[in-house]
Short mmCIF file of C-alpha atoms in Angstrom, two decimals:
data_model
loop_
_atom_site.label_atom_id
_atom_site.label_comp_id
_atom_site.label_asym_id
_atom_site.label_seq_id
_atom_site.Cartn_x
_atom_site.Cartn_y
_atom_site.Cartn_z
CA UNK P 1 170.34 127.73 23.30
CA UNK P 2 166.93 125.81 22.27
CA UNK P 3 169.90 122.57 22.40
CA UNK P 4 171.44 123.24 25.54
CA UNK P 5 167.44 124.16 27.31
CA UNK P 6 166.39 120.34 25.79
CA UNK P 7 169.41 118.42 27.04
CA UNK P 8 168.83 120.08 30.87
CA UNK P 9 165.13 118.85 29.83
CA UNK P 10 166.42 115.70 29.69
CA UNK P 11 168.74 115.69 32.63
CA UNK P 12 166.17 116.55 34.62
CA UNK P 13 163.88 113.90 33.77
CA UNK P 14 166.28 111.20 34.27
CA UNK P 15 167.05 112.55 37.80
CA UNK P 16 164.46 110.90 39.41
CA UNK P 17 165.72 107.47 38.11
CA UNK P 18 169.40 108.06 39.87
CA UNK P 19 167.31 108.43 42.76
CA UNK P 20 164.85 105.71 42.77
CA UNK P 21 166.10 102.89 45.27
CA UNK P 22 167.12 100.47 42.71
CA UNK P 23 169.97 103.06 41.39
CA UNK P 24 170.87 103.60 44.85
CA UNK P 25 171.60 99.70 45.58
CA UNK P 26 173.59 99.40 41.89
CA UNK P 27 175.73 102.03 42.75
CA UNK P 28 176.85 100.54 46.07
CA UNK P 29 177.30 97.18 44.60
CA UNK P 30 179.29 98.80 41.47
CA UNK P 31 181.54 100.53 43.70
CA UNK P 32 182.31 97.11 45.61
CA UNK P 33 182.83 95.27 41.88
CA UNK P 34 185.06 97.95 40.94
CA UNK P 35 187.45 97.91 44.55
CA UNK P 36 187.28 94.25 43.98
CA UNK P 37 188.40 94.71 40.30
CA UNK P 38 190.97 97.40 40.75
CA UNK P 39 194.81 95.28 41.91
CA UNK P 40 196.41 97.99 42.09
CA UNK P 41 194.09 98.88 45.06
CA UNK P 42 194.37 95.62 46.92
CA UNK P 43 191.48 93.89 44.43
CA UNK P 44 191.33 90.10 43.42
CA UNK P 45 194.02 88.96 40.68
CA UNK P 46 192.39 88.17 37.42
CA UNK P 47 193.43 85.61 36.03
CA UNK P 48 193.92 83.19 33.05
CA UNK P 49 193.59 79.32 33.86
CA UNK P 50 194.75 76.92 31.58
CA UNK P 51 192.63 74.02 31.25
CA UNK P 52 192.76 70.32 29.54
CA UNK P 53 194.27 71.65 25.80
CA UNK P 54 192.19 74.69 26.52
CA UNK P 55 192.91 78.21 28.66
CA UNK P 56 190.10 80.13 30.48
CA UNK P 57 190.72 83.89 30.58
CA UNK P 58 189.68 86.70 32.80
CA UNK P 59 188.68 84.33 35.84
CA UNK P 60 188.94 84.60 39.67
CA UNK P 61 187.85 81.72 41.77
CA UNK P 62 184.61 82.45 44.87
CA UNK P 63 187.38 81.46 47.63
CA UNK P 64 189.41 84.44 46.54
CA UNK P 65 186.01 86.95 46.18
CA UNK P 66 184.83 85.67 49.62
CA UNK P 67 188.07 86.09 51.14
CA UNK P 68 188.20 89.73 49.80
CA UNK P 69 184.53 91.01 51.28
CA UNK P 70 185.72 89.11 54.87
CA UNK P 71 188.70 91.40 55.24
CA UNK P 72 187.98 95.06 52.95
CA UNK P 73 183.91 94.95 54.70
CA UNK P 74 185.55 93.89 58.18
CA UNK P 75 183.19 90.73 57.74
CA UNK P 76 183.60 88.52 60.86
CA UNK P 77 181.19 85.60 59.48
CA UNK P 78 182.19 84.02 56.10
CA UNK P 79 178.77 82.66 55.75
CA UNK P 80 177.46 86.64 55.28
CA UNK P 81 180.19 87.23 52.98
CA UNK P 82 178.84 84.35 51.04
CA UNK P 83 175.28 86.09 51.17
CA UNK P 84 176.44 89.02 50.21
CA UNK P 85 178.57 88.05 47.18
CA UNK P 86 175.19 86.35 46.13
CA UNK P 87 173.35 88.87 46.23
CA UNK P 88 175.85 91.13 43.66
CA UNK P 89 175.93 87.63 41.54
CA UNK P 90 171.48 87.94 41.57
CA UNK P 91 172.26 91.04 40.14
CA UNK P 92 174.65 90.13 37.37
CA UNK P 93 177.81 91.81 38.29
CA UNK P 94 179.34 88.52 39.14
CA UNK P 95 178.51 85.19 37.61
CA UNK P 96 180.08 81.29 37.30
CA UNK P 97 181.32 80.90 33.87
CA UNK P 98 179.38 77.20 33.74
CA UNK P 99 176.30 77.20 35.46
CA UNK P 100 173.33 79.27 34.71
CA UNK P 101 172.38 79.62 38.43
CA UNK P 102 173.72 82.99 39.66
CA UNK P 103 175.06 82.63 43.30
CA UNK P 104 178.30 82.96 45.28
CA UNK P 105 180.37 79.41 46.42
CA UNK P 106 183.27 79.66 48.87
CA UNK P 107 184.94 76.97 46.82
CA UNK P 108 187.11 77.51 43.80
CA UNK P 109 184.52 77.54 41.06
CA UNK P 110 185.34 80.17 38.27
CA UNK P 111 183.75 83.72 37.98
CA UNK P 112 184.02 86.21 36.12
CA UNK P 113 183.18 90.29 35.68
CA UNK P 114 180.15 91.30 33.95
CA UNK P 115 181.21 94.15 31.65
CA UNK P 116 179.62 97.54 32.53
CA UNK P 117 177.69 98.05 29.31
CA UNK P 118 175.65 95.11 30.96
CA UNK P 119 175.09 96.41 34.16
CA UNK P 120 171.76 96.98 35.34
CA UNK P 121 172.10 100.30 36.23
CA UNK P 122 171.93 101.00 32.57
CA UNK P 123 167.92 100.75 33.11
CA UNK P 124 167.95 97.12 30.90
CA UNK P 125 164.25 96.16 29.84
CA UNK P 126 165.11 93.92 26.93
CA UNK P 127 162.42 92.45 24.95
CA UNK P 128 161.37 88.83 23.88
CA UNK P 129 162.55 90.10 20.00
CA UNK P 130 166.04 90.52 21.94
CA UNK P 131 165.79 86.92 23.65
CA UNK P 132 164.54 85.19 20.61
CA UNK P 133 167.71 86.86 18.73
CA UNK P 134 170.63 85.89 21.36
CA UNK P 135 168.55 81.95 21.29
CA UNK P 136 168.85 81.86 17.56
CA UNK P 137 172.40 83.04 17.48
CA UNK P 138 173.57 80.35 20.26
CA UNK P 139 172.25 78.00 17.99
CA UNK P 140 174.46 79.04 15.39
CA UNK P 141 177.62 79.00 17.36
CA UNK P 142 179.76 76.46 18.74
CA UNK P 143 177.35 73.65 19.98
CA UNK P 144 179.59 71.95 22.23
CA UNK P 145 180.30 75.54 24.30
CA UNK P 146 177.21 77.01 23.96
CA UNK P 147 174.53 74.57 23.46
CA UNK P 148 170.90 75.23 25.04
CA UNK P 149 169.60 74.41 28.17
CA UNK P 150 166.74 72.53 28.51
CA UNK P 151 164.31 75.65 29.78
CA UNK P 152 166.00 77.82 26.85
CA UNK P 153 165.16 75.20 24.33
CA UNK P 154 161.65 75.59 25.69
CA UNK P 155 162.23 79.16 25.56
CA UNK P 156 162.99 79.19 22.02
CA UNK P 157 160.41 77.50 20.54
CA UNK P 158 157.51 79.51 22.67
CA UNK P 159 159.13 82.46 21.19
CA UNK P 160 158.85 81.32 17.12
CA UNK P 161 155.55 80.49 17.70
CA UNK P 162 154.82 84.06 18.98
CA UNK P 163 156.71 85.47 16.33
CA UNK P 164 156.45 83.34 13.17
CA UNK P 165 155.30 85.91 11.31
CA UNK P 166 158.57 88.19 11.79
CA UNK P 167 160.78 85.03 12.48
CA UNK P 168 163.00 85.70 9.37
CA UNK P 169 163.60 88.93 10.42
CA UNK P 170 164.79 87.93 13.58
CA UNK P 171 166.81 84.86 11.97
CA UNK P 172 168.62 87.44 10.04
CA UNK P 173 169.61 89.42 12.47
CA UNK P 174 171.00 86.56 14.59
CA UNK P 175 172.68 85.67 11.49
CA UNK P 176 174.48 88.99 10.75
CA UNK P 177 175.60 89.32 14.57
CA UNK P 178 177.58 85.54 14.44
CA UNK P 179 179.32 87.17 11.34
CA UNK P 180 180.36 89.93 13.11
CA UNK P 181 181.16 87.59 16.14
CA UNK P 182 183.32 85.48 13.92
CA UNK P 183 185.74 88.05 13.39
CA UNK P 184 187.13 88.71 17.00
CA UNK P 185 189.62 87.27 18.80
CA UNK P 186 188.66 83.44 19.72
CA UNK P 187 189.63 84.56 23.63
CA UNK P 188 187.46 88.00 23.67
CA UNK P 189 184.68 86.13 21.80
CA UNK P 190 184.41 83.02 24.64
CA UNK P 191 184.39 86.17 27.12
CA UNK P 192 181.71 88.40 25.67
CA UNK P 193 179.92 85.30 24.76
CA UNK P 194 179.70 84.45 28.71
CA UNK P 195 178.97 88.32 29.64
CA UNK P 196 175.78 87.83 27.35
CA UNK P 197 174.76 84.27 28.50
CA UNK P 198 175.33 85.64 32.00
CA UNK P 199 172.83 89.26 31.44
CA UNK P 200 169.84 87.04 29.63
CA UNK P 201 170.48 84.77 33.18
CA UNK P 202 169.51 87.97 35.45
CA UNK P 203 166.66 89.26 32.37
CA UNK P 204 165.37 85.50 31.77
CA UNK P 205 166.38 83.53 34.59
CA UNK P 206 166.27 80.08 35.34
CA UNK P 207 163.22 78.43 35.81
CA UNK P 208 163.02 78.37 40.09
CA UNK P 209 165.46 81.52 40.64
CA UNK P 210 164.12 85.23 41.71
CA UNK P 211 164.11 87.68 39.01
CA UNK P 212 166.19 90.45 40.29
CA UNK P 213 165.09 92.75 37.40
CA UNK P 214 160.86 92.89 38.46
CA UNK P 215 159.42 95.25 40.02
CA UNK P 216 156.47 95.20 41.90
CA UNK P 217 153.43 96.11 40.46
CA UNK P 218 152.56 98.46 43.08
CA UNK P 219 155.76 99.80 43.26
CA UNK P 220 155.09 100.39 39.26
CA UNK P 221 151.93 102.12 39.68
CA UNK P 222 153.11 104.62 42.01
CA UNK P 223 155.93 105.39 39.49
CA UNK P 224 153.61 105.80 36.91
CA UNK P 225 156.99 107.90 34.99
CA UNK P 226 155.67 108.81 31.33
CA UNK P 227 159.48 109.60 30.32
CA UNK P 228 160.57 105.69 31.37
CA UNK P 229 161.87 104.49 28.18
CA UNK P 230 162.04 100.53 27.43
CA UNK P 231 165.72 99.87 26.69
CA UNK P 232 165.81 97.18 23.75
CA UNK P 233 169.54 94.89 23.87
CA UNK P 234 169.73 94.70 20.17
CA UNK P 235 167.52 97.83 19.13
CA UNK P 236 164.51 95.53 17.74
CA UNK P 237 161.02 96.41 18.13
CA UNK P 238 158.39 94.37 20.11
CA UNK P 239 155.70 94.16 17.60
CA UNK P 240 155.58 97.65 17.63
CA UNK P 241 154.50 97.42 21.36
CA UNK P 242 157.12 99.61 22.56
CA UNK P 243 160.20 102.34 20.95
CA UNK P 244 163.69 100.83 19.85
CA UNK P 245 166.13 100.90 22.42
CA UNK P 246 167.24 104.99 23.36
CA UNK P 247 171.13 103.82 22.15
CA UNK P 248 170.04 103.45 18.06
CA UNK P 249 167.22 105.66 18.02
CA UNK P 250 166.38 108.82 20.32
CA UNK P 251 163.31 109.13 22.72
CA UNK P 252 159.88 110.26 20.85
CA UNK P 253 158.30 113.16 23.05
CA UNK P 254 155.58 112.26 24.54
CA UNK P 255 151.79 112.94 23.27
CA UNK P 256 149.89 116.07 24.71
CA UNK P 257 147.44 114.77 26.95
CA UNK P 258 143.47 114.50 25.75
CA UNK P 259 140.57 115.70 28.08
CA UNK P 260 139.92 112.48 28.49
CA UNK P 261 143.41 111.75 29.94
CA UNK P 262 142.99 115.07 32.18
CA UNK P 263 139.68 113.66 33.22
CA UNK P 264 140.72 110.28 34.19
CA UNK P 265 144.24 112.01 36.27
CA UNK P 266 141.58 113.78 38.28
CA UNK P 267 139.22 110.99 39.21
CA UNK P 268 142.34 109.18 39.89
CA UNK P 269 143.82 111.83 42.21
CA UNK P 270 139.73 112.06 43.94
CA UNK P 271 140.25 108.46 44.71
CA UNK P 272 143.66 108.72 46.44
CA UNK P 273 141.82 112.16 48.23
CA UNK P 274 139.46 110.22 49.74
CA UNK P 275 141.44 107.71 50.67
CA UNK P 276 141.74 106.43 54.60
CA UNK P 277 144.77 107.80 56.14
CA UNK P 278 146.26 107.44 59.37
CA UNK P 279 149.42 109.55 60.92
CA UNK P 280 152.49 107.11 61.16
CA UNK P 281 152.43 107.74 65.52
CA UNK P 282 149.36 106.01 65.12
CA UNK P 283 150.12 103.08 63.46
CA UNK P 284 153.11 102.72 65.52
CA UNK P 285 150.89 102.84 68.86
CA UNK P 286 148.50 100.27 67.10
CA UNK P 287 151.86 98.05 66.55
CA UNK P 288 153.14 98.27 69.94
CA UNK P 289 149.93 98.01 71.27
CA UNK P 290 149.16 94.61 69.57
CA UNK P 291 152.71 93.56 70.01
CA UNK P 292 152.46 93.55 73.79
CA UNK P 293 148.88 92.25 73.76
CA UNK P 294 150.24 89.04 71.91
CA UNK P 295 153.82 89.08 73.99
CA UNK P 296 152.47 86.55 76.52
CA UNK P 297 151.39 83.92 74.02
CA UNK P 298 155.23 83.97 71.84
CA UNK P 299 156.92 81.45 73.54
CA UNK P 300 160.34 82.65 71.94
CA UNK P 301 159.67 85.51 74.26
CA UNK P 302 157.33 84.64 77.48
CA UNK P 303 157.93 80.95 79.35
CA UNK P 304 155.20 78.70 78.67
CA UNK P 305 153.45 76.15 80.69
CA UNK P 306 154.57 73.39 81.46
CA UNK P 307 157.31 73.24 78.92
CA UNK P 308 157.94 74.75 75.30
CA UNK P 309 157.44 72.19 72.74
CA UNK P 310 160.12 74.59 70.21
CA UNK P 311 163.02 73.99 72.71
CA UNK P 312 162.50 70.38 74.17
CA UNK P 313 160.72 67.08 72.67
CA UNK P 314 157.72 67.48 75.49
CA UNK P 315 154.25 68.49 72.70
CA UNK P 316 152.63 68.93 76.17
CA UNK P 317 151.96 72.29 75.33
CA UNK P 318 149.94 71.63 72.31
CA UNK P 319 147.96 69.14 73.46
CA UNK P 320 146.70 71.69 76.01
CA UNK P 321 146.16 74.44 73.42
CA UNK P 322 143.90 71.67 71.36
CA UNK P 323 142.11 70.34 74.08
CA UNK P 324 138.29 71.11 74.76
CA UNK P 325 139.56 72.40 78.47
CA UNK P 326 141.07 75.94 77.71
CA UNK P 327 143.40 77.55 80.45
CA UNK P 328 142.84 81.13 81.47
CA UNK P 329 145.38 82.29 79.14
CA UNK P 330 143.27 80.92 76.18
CA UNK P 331 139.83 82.13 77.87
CA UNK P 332 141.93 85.50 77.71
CA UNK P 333 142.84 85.92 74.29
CA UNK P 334 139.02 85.20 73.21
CA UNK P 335 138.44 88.59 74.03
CA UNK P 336 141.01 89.78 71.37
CA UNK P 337 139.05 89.30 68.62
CA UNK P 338 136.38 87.31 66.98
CA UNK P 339 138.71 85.70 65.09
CA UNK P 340 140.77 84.61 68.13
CA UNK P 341 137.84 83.00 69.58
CA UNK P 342 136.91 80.92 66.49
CA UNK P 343 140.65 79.90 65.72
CA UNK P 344 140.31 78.24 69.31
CA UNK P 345 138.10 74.61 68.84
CA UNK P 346 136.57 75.21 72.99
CA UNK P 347 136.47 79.08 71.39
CA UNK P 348 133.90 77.74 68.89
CA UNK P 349 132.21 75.60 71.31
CA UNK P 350 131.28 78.16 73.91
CA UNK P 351 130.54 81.07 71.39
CA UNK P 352 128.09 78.67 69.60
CA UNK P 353 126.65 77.68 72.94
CA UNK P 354 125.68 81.41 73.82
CA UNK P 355 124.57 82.11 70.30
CA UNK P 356 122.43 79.03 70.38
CA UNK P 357 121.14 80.63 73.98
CA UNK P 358 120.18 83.69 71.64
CA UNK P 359 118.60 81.10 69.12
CA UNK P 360 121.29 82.92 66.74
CA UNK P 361 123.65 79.85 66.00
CA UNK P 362 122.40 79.51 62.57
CA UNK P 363 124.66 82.45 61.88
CA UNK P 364 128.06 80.94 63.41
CA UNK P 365 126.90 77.25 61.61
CA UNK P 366 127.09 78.96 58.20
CA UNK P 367 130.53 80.59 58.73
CA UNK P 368 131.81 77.47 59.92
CA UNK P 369 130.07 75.25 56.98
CA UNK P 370 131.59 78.02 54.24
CA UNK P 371 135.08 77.09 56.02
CA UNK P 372 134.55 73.61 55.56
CA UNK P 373 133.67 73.73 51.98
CA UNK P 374 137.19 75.97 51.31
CA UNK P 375 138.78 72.71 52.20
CA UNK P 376 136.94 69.71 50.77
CA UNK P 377 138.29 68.09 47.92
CA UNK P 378 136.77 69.47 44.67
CA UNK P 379 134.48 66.83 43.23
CA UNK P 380 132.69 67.20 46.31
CA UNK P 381 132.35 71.03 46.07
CA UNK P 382 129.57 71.46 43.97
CA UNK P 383 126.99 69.45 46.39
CA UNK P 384 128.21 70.59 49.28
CA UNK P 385 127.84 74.39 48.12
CA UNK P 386 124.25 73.45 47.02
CA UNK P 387 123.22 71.64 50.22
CA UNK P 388 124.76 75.33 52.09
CA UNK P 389 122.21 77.49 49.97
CA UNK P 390 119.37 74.76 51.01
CA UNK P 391 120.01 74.84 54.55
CA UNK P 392 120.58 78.60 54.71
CA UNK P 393 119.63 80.87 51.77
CA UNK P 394 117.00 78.78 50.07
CA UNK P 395 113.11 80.17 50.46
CA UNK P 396 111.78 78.31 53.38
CA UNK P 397 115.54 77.13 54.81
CA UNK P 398 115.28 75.63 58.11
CA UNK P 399 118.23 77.46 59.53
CA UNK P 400 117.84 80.75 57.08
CA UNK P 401 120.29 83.47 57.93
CA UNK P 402 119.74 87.46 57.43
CA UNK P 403 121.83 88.83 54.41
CA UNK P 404 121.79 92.41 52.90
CA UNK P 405 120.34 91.96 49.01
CA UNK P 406 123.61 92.78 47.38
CA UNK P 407 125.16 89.89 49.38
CA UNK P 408 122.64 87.58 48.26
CA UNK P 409 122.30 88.52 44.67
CA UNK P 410 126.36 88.25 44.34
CA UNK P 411 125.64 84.61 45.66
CA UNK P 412 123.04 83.76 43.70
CA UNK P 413 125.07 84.62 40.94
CA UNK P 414 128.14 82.75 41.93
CA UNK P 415 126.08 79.37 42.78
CA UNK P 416 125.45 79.27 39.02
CA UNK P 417 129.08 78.03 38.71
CA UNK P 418 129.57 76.52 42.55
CA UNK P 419 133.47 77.10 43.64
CA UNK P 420 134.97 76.88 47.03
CA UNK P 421 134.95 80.60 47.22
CA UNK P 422 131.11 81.19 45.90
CA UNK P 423 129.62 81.96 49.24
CA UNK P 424 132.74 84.30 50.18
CA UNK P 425 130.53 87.66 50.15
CA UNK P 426 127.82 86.15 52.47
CA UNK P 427 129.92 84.59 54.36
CA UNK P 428 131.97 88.39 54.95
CA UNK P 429 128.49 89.74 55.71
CA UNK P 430 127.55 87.52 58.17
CA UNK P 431 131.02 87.56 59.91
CA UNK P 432 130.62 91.54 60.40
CA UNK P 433 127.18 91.12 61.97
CA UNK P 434 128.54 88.70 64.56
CA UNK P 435 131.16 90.77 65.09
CA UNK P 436 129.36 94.12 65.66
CA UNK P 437 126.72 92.56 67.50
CA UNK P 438 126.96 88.69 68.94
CA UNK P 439 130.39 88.91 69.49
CA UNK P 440 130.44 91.97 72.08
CA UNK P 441 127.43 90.42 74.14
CA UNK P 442 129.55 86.87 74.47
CA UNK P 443 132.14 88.59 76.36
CA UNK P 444 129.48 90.27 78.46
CA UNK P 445 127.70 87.15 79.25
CA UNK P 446 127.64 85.12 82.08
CA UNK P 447 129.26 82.04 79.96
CA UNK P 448 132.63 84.30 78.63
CA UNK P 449 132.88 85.97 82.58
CA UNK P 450 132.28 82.96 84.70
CA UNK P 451 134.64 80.87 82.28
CA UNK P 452 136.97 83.74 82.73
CA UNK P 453 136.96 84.22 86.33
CA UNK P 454 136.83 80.60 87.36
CA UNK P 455 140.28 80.12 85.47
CA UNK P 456 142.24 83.15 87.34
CA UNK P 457 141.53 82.09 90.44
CA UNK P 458 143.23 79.14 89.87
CA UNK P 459 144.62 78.63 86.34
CA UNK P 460 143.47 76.02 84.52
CA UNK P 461 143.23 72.46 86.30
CA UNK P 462 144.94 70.51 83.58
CA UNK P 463 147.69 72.55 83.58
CA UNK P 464 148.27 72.32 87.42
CA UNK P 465 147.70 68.00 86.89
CA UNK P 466 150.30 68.17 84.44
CA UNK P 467 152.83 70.43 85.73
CA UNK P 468 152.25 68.04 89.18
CA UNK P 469 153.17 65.09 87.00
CA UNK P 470 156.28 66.38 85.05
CA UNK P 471 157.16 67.60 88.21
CA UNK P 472 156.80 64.48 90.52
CA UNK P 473 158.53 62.15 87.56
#
């Protein structure tokens, strides 16, 4: 009884995994790679090619798997077929037997199965023991077949530096595996040999390619599973860091948790409590709203004036939206949001000339100075940053600007070291101020509304000129 209670213990804690939606995407694509598998059913013929004094075994050819998704997934368009079949070869089910680079080619370039033990449904997390152990042994096979790549070379000798100390260990066991190797048949051996070449390509790919097999770290967090067991290829230990794979050596139960664990589960838990949260109608009315705010100004969806620069060779459109002259569409979307206004260059202008009216500007001069030095070349960084703090935060600075004493400690602090980013905490401080407080009496004042006003009644004069003149040529 005690037996049967611990293995419905167990069942139940791997439930969750069948249901996370990784599991959920390998079991569609497994039951795809098994139609496509199964003849008898319709499937692709595998088949053995014969080669230059050599045969290839167990092969189909990426015309033939294309071919197969177009007319068993009623796919009209053979270019989604493609994208498809490279997305099962990302995840190892399908790979070319002589490239490293996992993807699909409607051509007749040679694939082949991945065997099911390597499928990642099995919850693979190998370890760099593992890697360093199928390295080693390639270099102790057939050279001419299985000779490193130029990334696993690099590979290799990264990982005998981390491990020098249990290198021979590892050496042995990639020593005893070709042994065992040795003794099958030469045609299962060149098979399993690509099966294994092919599952380190998904775990370790090539330098360039996505790694199907991450997940992200947020993703991770909220998981948080204390029952997720790291699943070792070979059953060797990462310097202890983690247990031997579940296949050679059952699960250790997990530790009864401290007070101090309790204690840090509850302040965690307080945190997510008082966390901001908003009801998903609302964020949905905040996404519509802002989508039809900005509909007018996406000229894949509105017409713009006098011609749209994305459909025909006329950049008269962007020479209006950079010159100093803005049309009443651009006057308009200044009263979007601060940072609408400043992305526009007459924006700037006119918000600078009413803060300057206000004898404020010193506040807009510092944001603007603080963008500049994000995007000057580094060896002239560290002046720049100290001729801001002179002309600004210094005691006695002609053009001093109010900050909040955390604000200006944190930047005191960070000019110790000047970076591109040291005056990012003032500079946050003194954007919310003009936000809260300039910002809302600019599009009161007489500048924003007579600006606004003169430009609906009749649109912006350079745009009428230049319509007139596409128009009349």
């Amino acid at each position: 009884m005690a037996e049967g209670s611990k293995d419905q213990g167990v069942a139940a804690i791997s439930d969750p995994e069948e249901d996370s939606p990784n599991m959920i995407v390998y079991r569609k694509i497994e039951d795809i790679v098994m139609r496509i598998q199964d003849e008898k059913a319709g499937g692709v013929a595998i088949r053995t090619v014969k080669s230059f004094l050599s045969k290839i075994p167990s092969v189909v050819s990426g015309v033939d798997i294309v071919q197969w998704l177009m007319k068993n997934l009623s796919i009209d368009d053979p270019a989604e077929a493609i994208h498809l079949g490279s997305l099962i070869a990302a995840h190892g089910y399908i790979f070319p037997i002589n490239d490293h680079v996992l993807t699909l080619k409607d051509d007749g370039t040679l694939y082949r199965f991945q065997s099911p033990y390597f499928w990642p449904s099995n919850c693979w997390e190998p370890e760099n023991t593992d890697y360093a152990i199928y390295l080693c042994k390639r270099t102790m096979q057939n050279k001419a077949r299985l000779e490193l790549a130029d990334y696993e070379a690099e590979n290799l000798a990264r990982l005998q530096r981390a491990f020098a100390r249990k290198w021979e260990f590892i050496f042995m066991q990639a020593e005893a595996q070709v042994k065992i190797d040795r003794k099958k048949d030469k045609a299962e051996r060149k098979i399993l040999d690509s099966q294994e070449r092919a599952f380190w390509d998904v775990h370790r790919p090539v330098p360039g390619c996505v790694n199907t097999t991450e997940m992200d770290i947020r993703k991770c967090r909220r998981e948080r599973n204390p029952h997720r067991v790291k699943k070792s290829v070979y059953g060797v230990p990462d310097d202890g860091q983690s247990q031997p794979s579940p296949i050679h050596i059952s699960s250790q139960p997990t530790r009864k948790p401290t007070k101090e664990d309790v204690q840090k589960e509850i302040t965690f838990l307080n945190i997510q409590l008082d966390r901001h949260c908003m009801k998903v109608s609302k964020v949905a009315d905040s996404l519509m709203s802002y989508t039809e705010q900005f509909m007018e100004y996406d000229p894949f969806v509105s017409a713009t004036e006098p011609s749209n620069p994305w459909i025909i060779d006329d950049t008269s459109f962007w020479d209006l939206e950079a010159s100093r002259d803005p049309s009443q569409q651009r006057v308009k979307k200044w009263g979007f949001a601060l940072e609408e206004a400043l992305k526009d260059p007459a924006g700037r202008d006119q918000f600078l000339k009413f803060l300057e009216s206000e004898f404020s500007s010193e506040n807009l001069r510092f944001w603007l100075a603080v963008q500049d030095l994000k995007r000057r070349p580094l060896q002239e960084v560290s002046s720049r940053a100290q001729e801001i703090w002179q002309e600004f935060l210094a005691e006695g600075a002609p053009s001093s600007i109010n900050l909040d004493s955390h604000s200006y400690e944190r930047t005191s602090q960070n000019l110790k070291d000047p970076g591109r980013y040291s005056f990012e905490d003032a500079q946050e401080h003194i954007f919310k101020l003009m936000k809260s407080d300039s910002y809302a009496r600019f599009l009161r004042s007489n500048i924003y509304q007579d600006l606004l006003f003169a430009r609906k009644k009749g649109k912006s004069l350079t745009g009428k000129r230049l319509t007139g003149l596409m128009q009349s040529s």
